[in-house]
Coordinates of C-alpha atoms in Angstrom, one line a residue:
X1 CA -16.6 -16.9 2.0
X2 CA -14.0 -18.2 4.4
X3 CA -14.5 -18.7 8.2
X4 CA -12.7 -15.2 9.3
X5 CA -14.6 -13.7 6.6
X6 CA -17.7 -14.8 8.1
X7 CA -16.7 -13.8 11.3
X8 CA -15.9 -10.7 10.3
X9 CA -19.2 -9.9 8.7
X10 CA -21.4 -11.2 11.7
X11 CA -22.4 -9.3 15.2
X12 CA -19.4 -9.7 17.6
X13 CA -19.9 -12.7 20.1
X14 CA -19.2 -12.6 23.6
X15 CA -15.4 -13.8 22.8
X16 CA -14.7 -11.1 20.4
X17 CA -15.7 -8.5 22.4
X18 CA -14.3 -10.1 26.2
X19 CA -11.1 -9.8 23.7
X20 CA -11.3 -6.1 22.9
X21 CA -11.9 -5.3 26.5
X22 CA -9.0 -6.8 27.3
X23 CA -6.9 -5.0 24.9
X24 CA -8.4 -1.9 26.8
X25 CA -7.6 -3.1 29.9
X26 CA -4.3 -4.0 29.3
X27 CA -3.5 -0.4 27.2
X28 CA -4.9 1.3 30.1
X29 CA -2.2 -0.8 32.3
X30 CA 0.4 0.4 30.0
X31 CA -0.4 3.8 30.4
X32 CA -0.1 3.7 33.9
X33 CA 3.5 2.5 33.5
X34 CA 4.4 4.9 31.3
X35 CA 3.1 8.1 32.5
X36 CA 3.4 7.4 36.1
X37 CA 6.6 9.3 36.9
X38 CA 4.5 12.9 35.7
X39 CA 2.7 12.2 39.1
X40 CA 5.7 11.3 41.2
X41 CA 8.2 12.6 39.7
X42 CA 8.2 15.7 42.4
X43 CA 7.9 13.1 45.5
X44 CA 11.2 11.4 43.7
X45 CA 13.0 15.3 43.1
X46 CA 12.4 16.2 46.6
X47 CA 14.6 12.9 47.6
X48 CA 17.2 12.8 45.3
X49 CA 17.7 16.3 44.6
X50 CA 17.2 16.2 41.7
X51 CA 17.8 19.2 38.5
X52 CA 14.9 20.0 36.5
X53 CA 17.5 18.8 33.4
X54 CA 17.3 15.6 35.4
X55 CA 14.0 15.3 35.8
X56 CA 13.0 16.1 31.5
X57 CA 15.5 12.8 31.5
X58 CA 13.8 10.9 33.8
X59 CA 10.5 11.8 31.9
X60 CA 11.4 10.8 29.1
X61 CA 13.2 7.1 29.6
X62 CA 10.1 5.7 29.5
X63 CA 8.9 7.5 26.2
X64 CA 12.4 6.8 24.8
X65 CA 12.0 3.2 25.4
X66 CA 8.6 3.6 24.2
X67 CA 9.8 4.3 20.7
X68 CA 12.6 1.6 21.0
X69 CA 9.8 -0.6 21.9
X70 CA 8.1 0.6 18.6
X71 CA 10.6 0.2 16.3
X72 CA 12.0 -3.2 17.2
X73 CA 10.3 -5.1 19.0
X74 CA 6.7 -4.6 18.0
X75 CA 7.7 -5.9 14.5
X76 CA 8.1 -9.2 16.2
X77 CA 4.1 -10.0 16.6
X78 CA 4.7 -10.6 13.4
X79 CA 6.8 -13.1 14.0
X80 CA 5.9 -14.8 17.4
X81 CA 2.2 -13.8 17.5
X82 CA 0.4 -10.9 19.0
X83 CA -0.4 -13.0 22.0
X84 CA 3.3 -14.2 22.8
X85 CA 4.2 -10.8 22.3
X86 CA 1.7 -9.1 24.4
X87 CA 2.4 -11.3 27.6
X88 CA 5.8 -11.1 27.3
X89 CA 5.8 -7.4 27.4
X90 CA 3.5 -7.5 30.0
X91 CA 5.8 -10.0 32.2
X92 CA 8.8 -6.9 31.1
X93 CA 7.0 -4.4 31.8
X94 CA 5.9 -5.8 35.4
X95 CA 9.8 -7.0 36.0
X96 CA 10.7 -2.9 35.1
X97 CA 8.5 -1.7 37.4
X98 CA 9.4 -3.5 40.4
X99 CA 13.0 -2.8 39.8
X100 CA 12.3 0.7 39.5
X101 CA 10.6 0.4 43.2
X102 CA 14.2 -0.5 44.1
X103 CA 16.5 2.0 42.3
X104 CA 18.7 4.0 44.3
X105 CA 19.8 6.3 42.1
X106 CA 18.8 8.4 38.6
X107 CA 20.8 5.5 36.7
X108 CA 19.2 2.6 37.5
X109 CA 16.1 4.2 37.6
X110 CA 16.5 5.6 33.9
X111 CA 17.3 2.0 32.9
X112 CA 14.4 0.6 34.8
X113 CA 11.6 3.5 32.9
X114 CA 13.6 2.1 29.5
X115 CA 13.0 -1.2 30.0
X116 CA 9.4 -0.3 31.3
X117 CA 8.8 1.7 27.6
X118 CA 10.4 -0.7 25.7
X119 CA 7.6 -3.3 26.5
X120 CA 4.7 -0.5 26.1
X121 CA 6.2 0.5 22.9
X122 CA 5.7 -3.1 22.0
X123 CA 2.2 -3.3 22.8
X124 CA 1.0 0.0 21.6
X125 CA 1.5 -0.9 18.3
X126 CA 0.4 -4.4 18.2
X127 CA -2.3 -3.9 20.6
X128 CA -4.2 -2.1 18.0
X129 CA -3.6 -4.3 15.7
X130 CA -4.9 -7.7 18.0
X131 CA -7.8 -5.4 18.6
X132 CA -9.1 -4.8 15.2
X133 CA -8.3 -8.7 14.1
X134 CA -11.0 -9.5 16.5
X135 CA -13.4 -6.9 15.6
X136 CA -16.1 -7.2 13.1
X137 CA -16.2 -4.8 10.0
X138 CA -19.1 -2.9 11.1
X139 CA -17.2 -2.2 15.1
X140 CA -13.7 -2.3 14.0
X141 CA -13.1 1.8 13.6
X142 CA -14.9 2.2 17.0
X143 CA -13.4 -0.5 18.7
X144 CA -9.8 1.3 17.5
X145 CA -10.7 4.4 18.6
X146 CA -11.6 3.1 22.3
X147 CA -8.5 1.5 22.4
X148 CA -7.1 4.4 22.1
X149 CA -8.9 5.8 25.7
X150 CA -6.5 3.3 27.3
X151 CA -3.2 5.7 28.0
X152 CA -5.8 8.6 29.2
X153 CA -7.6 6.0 31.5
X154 CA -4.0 4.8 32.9
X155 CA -2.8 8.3 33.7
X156 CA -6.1 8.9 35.3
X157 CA -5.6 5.9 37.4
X158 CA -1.4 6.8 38.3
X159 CA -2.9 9.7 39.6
X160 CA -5.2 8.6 41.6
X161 CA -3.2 5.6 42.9
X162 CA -0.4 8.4 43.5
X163 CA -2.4 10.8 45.5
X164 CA -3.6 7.7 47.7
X165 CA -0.2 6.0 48.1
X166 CA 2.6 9.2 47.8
X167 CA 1.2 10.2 51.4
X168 CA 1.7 7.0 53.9
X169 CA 4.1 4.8 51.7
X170 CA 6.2 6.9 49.4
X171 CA 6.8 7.0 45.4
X172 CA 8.1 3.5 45.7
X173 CA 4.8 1.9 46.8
X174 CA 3.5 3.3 43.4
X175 CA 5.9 1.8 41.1
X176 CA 4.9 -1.7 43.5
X177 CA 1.3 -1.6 43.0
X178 CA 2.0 -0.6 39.1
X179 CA 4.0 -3.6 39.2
X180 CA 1.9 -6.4 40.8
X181 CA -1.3 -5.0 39.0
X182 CA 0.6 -5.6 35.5
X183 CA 1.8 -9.1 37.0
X184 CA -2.2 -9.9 37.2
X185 CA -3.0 -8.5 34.1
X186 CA -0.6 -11.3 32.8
X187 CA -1.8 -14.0 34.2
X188 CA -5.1 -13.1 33.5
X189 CA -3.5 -12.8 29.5
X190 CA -1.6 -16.1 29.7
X191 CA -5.5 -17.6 31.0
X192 CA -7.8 -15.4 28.3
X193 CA -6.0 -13.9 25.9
X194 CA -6.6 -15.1 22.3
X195 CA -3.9 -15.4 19.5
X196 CA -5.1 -13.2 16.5
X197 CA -6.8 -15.5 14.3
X198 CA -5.6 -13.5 11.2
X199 CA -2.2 -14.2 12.2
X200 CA -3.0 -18.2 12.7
X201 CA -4.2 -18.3 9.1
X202 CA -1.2 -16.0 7.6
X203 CA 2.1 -17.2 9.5
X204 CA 0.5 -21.2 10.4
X205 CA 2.4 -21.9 13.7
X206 CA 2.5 -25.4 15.1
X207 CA -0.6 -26.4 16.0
X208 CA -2.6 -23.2 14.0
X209 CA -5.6 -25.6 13.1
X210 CA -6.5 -26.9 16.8
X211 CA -5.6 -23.1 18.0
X212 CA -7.9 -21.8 15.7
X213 CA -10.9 -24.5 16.2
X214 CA -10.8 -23.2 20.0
X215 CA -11.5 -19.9 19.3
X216 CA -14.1 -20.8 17.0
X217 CA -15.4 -22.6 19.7
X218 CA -15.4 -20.1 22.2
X219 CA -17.5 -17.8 19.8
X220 CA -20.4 -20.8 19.4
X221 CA -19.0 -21.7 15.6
X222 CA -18.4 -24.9 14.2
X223 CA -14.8 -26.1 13.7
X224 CA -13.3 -26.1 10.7
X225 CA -11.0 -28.6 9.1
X226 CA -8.8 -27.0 7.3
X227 CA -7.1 -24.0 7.5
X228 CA -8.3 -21.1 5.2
X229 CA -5.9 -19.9 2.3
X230 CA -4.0 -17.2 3.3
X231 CA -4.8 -14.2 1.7
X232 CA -2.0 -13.1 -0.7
X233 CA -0.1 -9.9 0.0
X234 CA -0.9 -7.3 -2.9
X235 CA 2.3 -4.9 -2.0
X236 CA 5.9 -5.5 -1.0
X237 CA 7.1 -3.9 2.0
X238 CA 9.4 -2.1 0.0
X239 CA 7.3 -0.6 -2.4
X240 CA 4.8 0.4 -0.1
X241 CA 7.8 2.3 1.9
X242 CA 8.7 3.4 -1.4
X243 CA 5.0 4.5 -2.4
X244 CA 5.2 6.8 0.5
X245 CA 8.2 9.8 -1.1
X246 CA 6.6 9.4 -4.3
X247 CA 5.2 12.3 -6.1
X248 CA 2.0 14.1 -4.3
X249 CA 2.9 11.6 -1.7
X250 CA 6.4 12.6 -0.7
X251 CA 4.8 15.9 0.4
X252 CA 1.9 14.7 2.2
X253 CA 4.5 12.3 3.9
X254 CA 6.3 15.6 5.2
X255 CA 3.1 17.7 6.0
X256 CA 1.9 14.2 8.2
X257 CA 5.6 13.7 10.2
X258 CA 5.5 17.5 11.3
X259 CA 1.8 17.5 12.4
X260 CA 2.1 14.0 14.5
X261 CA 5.8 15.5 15.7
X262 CA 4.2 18.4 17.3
X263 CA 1.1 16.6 18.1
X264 CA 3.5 15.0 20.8
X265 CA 5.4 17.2 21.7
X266 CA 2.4 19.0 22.8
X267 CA 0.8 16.4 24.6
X268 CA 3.8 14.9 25.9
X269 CA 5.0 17.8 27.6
X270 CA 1.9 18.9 28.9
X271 CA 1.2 14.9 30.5
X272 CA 4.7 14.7 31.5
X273 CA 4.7 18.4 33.4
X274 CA 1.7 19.3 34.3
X275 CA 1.7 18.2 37.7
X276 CA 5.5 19.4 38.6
X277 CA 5.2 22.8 37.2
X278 CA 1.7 23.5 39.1
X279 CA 4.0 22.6 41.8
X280 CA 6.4 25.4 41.2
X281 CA 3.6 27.8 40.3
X282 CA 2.7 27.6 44.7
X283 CA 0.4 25.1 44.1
X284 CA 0.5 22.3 46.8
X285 CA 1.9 18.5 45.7
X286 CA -2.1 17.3 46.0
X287 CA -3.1 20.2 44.1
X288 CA -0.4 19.5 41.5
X289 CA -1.6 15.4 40.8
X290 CA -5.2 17.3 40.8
X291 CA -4.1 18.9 38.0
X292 CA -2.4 15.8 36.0
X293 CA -5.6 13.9 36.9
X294 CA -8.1 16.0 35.2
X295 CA -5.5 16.7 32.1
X296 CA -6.0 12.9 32.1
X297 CA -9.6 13.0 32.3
X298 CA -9.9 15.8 29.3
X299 CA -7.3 13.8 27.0
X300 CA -9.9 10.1 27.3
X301 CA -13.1 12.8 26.6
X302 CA -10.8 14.9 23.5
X303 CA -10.4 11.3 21.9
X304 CA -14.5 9.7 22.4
X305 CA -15.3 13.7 21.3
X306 CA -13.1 13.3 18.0
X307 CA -14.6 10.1 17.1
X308 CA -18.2 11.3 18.0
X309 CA -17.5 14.1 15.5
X310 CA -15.4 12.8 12.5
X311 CA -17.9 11.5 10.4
X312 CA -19.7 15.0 10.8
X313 CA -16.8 17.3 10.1
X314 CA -13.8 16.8 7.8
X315 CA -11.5 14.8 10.0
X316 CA -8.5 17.5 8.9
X317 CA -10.9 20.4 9.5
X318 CA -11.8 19.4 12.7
X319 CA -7.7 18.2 13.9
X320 CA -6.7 21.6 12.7
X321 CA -8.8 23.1 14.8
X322 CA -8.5 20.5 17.8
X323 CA -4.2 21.7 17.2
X324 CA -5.3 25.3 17.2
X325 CA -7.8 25.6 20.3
X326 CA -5.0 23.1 22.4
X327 CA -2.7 25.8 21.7
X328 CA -5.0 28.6 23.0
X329 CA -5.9 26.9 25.8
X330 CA -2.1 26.2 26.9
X331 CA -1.8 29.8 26.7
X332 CA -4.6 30.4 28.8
X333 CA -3.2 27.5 31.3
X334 CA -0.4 29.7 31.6
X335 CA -2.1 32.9 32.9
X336 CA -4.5 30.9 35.0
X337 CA -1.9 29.3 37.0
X338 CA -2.3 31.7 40.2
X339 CA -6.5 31.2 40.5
X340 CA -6.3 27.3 41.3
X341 CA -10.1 26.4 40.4
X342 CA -9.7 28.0 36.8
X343 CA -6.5 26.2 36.5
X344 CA -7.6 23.0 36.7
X345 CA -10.9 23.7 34.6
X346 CA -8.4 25.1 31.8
X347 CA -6.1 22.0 32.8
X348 CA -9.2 19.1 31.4
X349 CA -10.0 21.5 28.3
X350 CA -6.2 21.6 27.3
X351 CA -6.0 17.6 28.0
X352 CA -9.3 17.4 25.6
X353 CA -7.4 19.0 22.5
X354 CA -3.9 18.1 23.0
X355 CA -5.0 13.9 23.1
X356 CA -7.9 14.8 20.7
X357 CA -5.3 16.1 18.3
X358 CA -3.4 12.7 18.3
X359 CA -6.5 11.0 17.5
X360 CA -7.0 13.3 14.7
X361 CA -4.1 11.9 13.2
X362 CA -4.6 8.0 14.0
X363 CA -8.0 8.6 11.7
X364 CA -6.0 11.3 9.0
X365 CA -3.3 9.1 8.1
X366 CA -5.1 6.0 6.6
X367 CA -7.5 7.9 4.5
X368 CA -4.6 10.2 3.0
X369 CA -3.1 6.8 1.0
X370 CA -4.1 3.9 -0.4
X371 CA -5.0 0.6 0.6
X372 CA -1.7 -0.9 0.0
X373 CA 0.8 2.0 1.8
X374 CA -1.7 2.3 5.1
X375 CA -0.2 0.4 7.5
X376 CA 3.6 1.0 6.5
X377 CA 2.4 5.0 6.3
X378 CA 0.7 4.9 9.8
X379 CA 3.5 3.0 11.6
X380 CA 6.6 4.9 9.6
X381 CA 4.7 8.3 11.1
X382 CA 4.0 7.0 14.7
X383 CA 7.4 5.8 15.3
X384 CA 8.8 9.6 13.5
X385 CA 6.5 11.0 15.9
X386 CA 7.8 9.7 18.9
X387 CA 10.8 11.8 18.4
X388 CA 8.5 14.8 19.6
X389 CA 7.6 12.8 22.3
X390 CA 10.7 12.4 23.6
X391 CA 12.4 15.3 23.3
X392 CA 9.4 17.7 24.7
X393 CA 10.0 17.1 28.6
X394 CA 13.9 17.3 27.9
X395 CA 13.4 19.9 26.3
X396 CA 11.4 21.5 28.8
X397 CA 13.7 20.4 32.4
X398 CA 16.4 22.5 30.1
X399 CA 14.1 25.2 29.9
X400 CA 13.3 25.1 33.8
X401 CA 16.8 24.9 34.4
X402 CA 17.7 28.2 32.6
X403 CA 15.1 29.8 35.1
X404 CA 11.9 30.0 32.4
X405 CA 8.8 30.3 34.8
X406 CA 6.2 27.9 34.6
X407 CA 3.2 29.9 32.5
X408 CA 6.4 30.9 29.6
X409 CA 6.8 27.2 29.6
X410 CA 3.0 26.3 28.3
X411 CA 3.7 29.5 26.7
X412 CA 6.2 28.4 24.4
X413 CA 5.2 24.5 24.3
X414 CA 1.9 26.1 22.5
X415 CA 3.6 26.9 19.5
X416 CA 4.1 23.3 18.2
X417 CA 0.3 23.5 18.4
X418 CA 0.4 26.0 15.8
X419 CA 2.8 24.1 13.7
X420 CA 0.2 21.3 13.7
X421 CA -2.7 23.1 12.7
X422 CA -1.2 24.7 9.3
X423 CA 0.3 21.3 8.8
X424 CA -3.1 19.9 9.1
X425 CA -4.7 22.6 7.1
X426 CA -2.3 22.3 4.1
X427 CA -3.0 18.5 4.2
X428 CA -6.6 19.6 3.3
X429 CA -4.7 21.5 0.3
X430 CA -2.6 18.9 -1.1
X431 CA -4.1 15.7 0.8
X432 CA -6.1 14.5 -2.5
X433 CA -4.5 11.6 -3.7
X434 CA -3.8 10.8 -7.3
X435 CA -3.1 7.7 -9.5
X436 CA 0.7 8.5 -9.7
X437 CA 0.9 8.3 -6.2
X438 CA 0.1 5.1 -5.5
X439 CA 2.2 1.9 -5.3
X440 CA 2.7 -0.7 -7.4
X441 CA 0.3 -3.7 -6.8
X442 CA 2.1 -7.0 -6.2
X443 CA 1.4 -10.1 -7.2
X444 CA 3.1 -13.7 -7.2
X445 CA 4.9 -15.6 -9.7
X446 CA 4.9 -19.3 -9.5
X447 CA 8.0 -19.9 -8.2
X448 CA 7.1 -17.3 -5.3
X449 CA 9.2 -14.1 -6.5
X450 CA 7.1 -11.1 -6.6
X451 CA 6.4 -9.4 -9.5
X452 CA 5.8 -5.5 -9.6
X453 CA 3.0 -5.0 -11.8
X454 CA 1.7 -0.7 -12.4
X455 CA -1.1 0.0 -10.5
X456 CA -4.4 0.7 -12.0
X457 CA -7.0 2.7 -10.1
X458 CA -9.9 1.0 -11.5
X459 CA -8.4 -2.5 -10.3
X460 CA -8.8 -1.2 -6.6
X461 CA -10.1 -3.6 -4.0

């Protein structure tokens, strides 16, 4: 047993788990950038004069960027490292948010919330990843799912840090203290933040050997004095990719993309609007960010519920019906609009199914194919997924525009919700796996081409 293996398979030291909480810190950071326009986005209206159509573009430049982020630059942690990747998003995302703090118009403030996704987009997909590198096998679903609070515990946060600031300084003091608290966040990154230790002993930078011996030190181990063998890969990227539209598979593929689609459009509308179309309901601008916050609060509960209940109830079962009671509870939303103290109950029971749905998926997908297809399955379906994500508030500021009052707008957003649940419920239909559907295993000739061997079940790892 190698040293990561034996990491791995022992308690988590201090190290390991001063590095998970990190990872949550800085996710929660990262979802204060991103979802901080949904709480002063009507402070920024009022100024500008802006068009609801405007406004479903402003709120979604930073979830556009978001899945920029995803697709291309994430892919580079690879590359570079999770660490060099993480702090310089963080240094990006701290540079977007001050400039945003200056904008003068829609423009540049559309190209600062880009540039602000971009580098979350990054992060939320190798985040994740850093964090279950340093988790042991016994912590590392739970340590996932908590990651997971982070963009829940960042909205709660932009609203709170709205409803203080909005009053005496303005929007732009928002995007400032977003700013310099992501500029500390880095330096406290550049000062703690561990390289992935998988990733030391797969790519071998410069220097791996004496950067892995330091984080063995800081967890009380011995060093080492040689690096580990690498383990090998057992499935080109290709074939995985390919794995995933074949046979039983190519329709389990389809049945996941439309579920995590309208997973986010449904929570991406309802984080995004909330607080602007309690706004237009007569509800005052406090009121409105009241209402944003404890969305915010019910989305971070919705996710610890979910994992609290997986291992009780089928984890399709139970998303189904997380996609399902969301939807009723957006339709009650929208009748309870007038009676503010049933509004905003209604508003954390709606942010409890709508995020809980989303983790519902994160824990579907892996378990639906094998081993060797997982990671290309889960990351081909988050970054299809963010097209519900970004076209929800767009398509909702056009929907405003046309003169659709705000309870028809939960209203009709709580269809997609439906979608999602008979998605869901056919995946516990046709979500068995079987033989032909997995990929071929891959394995390594001597002169380092890969050869494509057929895949045996029984030869499963």
């Amino acid at each position: 047993m190698n040293v990561l293996e034996e990491v791995k398979n022992s308690p988590m030291s201090r190290a390991q788990v001063g590095a998970v909480s990190l990872c949550l810190v800085i996710n929660l950071i990262d979802g204060f950038d991103l979802l901080v326009t949904s709480f002063i986005g009507p402070a920024i209206t009022r100024e500008w004069g802006l068009s609801p159509s405007a406004v479903g573009v402003l709120l979604s430049g930073g979830l556009a960027g978001m899945a920029f982020g995803g697709l291309f630059l994430a892919p580079l942690a690879d590359r570079i490292g999770r660490r060099r990747l993480t702090l310089g998003c963080l240094a990006l995302a701290a540079l977007g948010m001050l400039a945003a703090s200056v904008s003068q118009d829609l423009g540049q403030l559309l190209v600062c919330r880009l540039v602000t996704g971009a580098a979350v987009g990054a992060m939320a997909a190798s985040l994740p990843v850093l964090t279950s590198e340093y988790a042991n096998h016994r912590r590392r679903g739970l340590v996932v799912a908590l990651i997971t609070t982070g963009y829940g515990l960042g909205s709660f946060v932009a609203g709170i840090a709205s409803s203080l600031l909005l009053g005496p300084f303005g929007w732009r003091a928002v995007f400032v203290f977003g700013s310099a608290a992501t500029a500390v966040l880095f330096v406290v990154g550049l000062r703690y933040l561990p390289e992935s230790m998988d990733y030391l002993v797969a790519r071998r930078p410069r220097q791996a050997l004496d950067k892995l011996n330091r984080i063995l030190a800081s967890m009380g181990r011995a060093r080492v004095e040689d690096l580990p063998s690498a383990p090998p890969a057992s499935v080109s990227r290709k074939v995985a990719l390919d794995s995933l539209f074949r046979g039983g598979n190519a329709l389990r593929t389809a049945l996941v993309w439309v579920a995590f689609i309208a997973a986010q459009m449904t929570f991406y509308f309802a984080s995004s609007w909330t607080p602007s179309l309690l706004l237009k309901a007569g509800m005052s601008g406090q009121q409105g960010i009241s209402g944003g916050v404890l969305f915010s609060i019910g989305g971070v509960t919705g996710a610890v519920l979910l994992g609290l209940l997986v291992s009780r109830v089928g984890p399709r079962r139970l998303t189904a019906a997380y996609f399902g009671i969301g939807s009723l509870f957006l339709i009650l939303f929208s009748v309870s609009l007038s009676t503010l103290a049933t509004a905003l109950v209604v508003a954390v029971l709606v942010g409890v199914f709508l995020n809980g749905a989303i983790s519902g998926m994160n824990v579907i997908i892996p378990n639906l194919y094998p081993a060797e297809a997982r990671a290309t399955a889960l990351g081909l379906a988050v970054a299809v997924s963010r097209l519900g994500a970004v076209l929800a508030p767009l398509i909702a500021g056009f929907l405003l525009q046309a003169g659709w009052a705000p309870g028809s707008m939960f209203r009709i957003f709580a269809i997609p919700g439906v979608i999602g649940a008979l998605a869901v419920l056919l995946l516990v239909r046709f979500g068995r796996t079987r033989p032909g559907d997995h990929p071929a295993r891959t394995r390594h000739a001597g002169d380092g081409t890969d050869l494509v061997a057929t895949y045996d079940p029984q030869r499963r790892r």
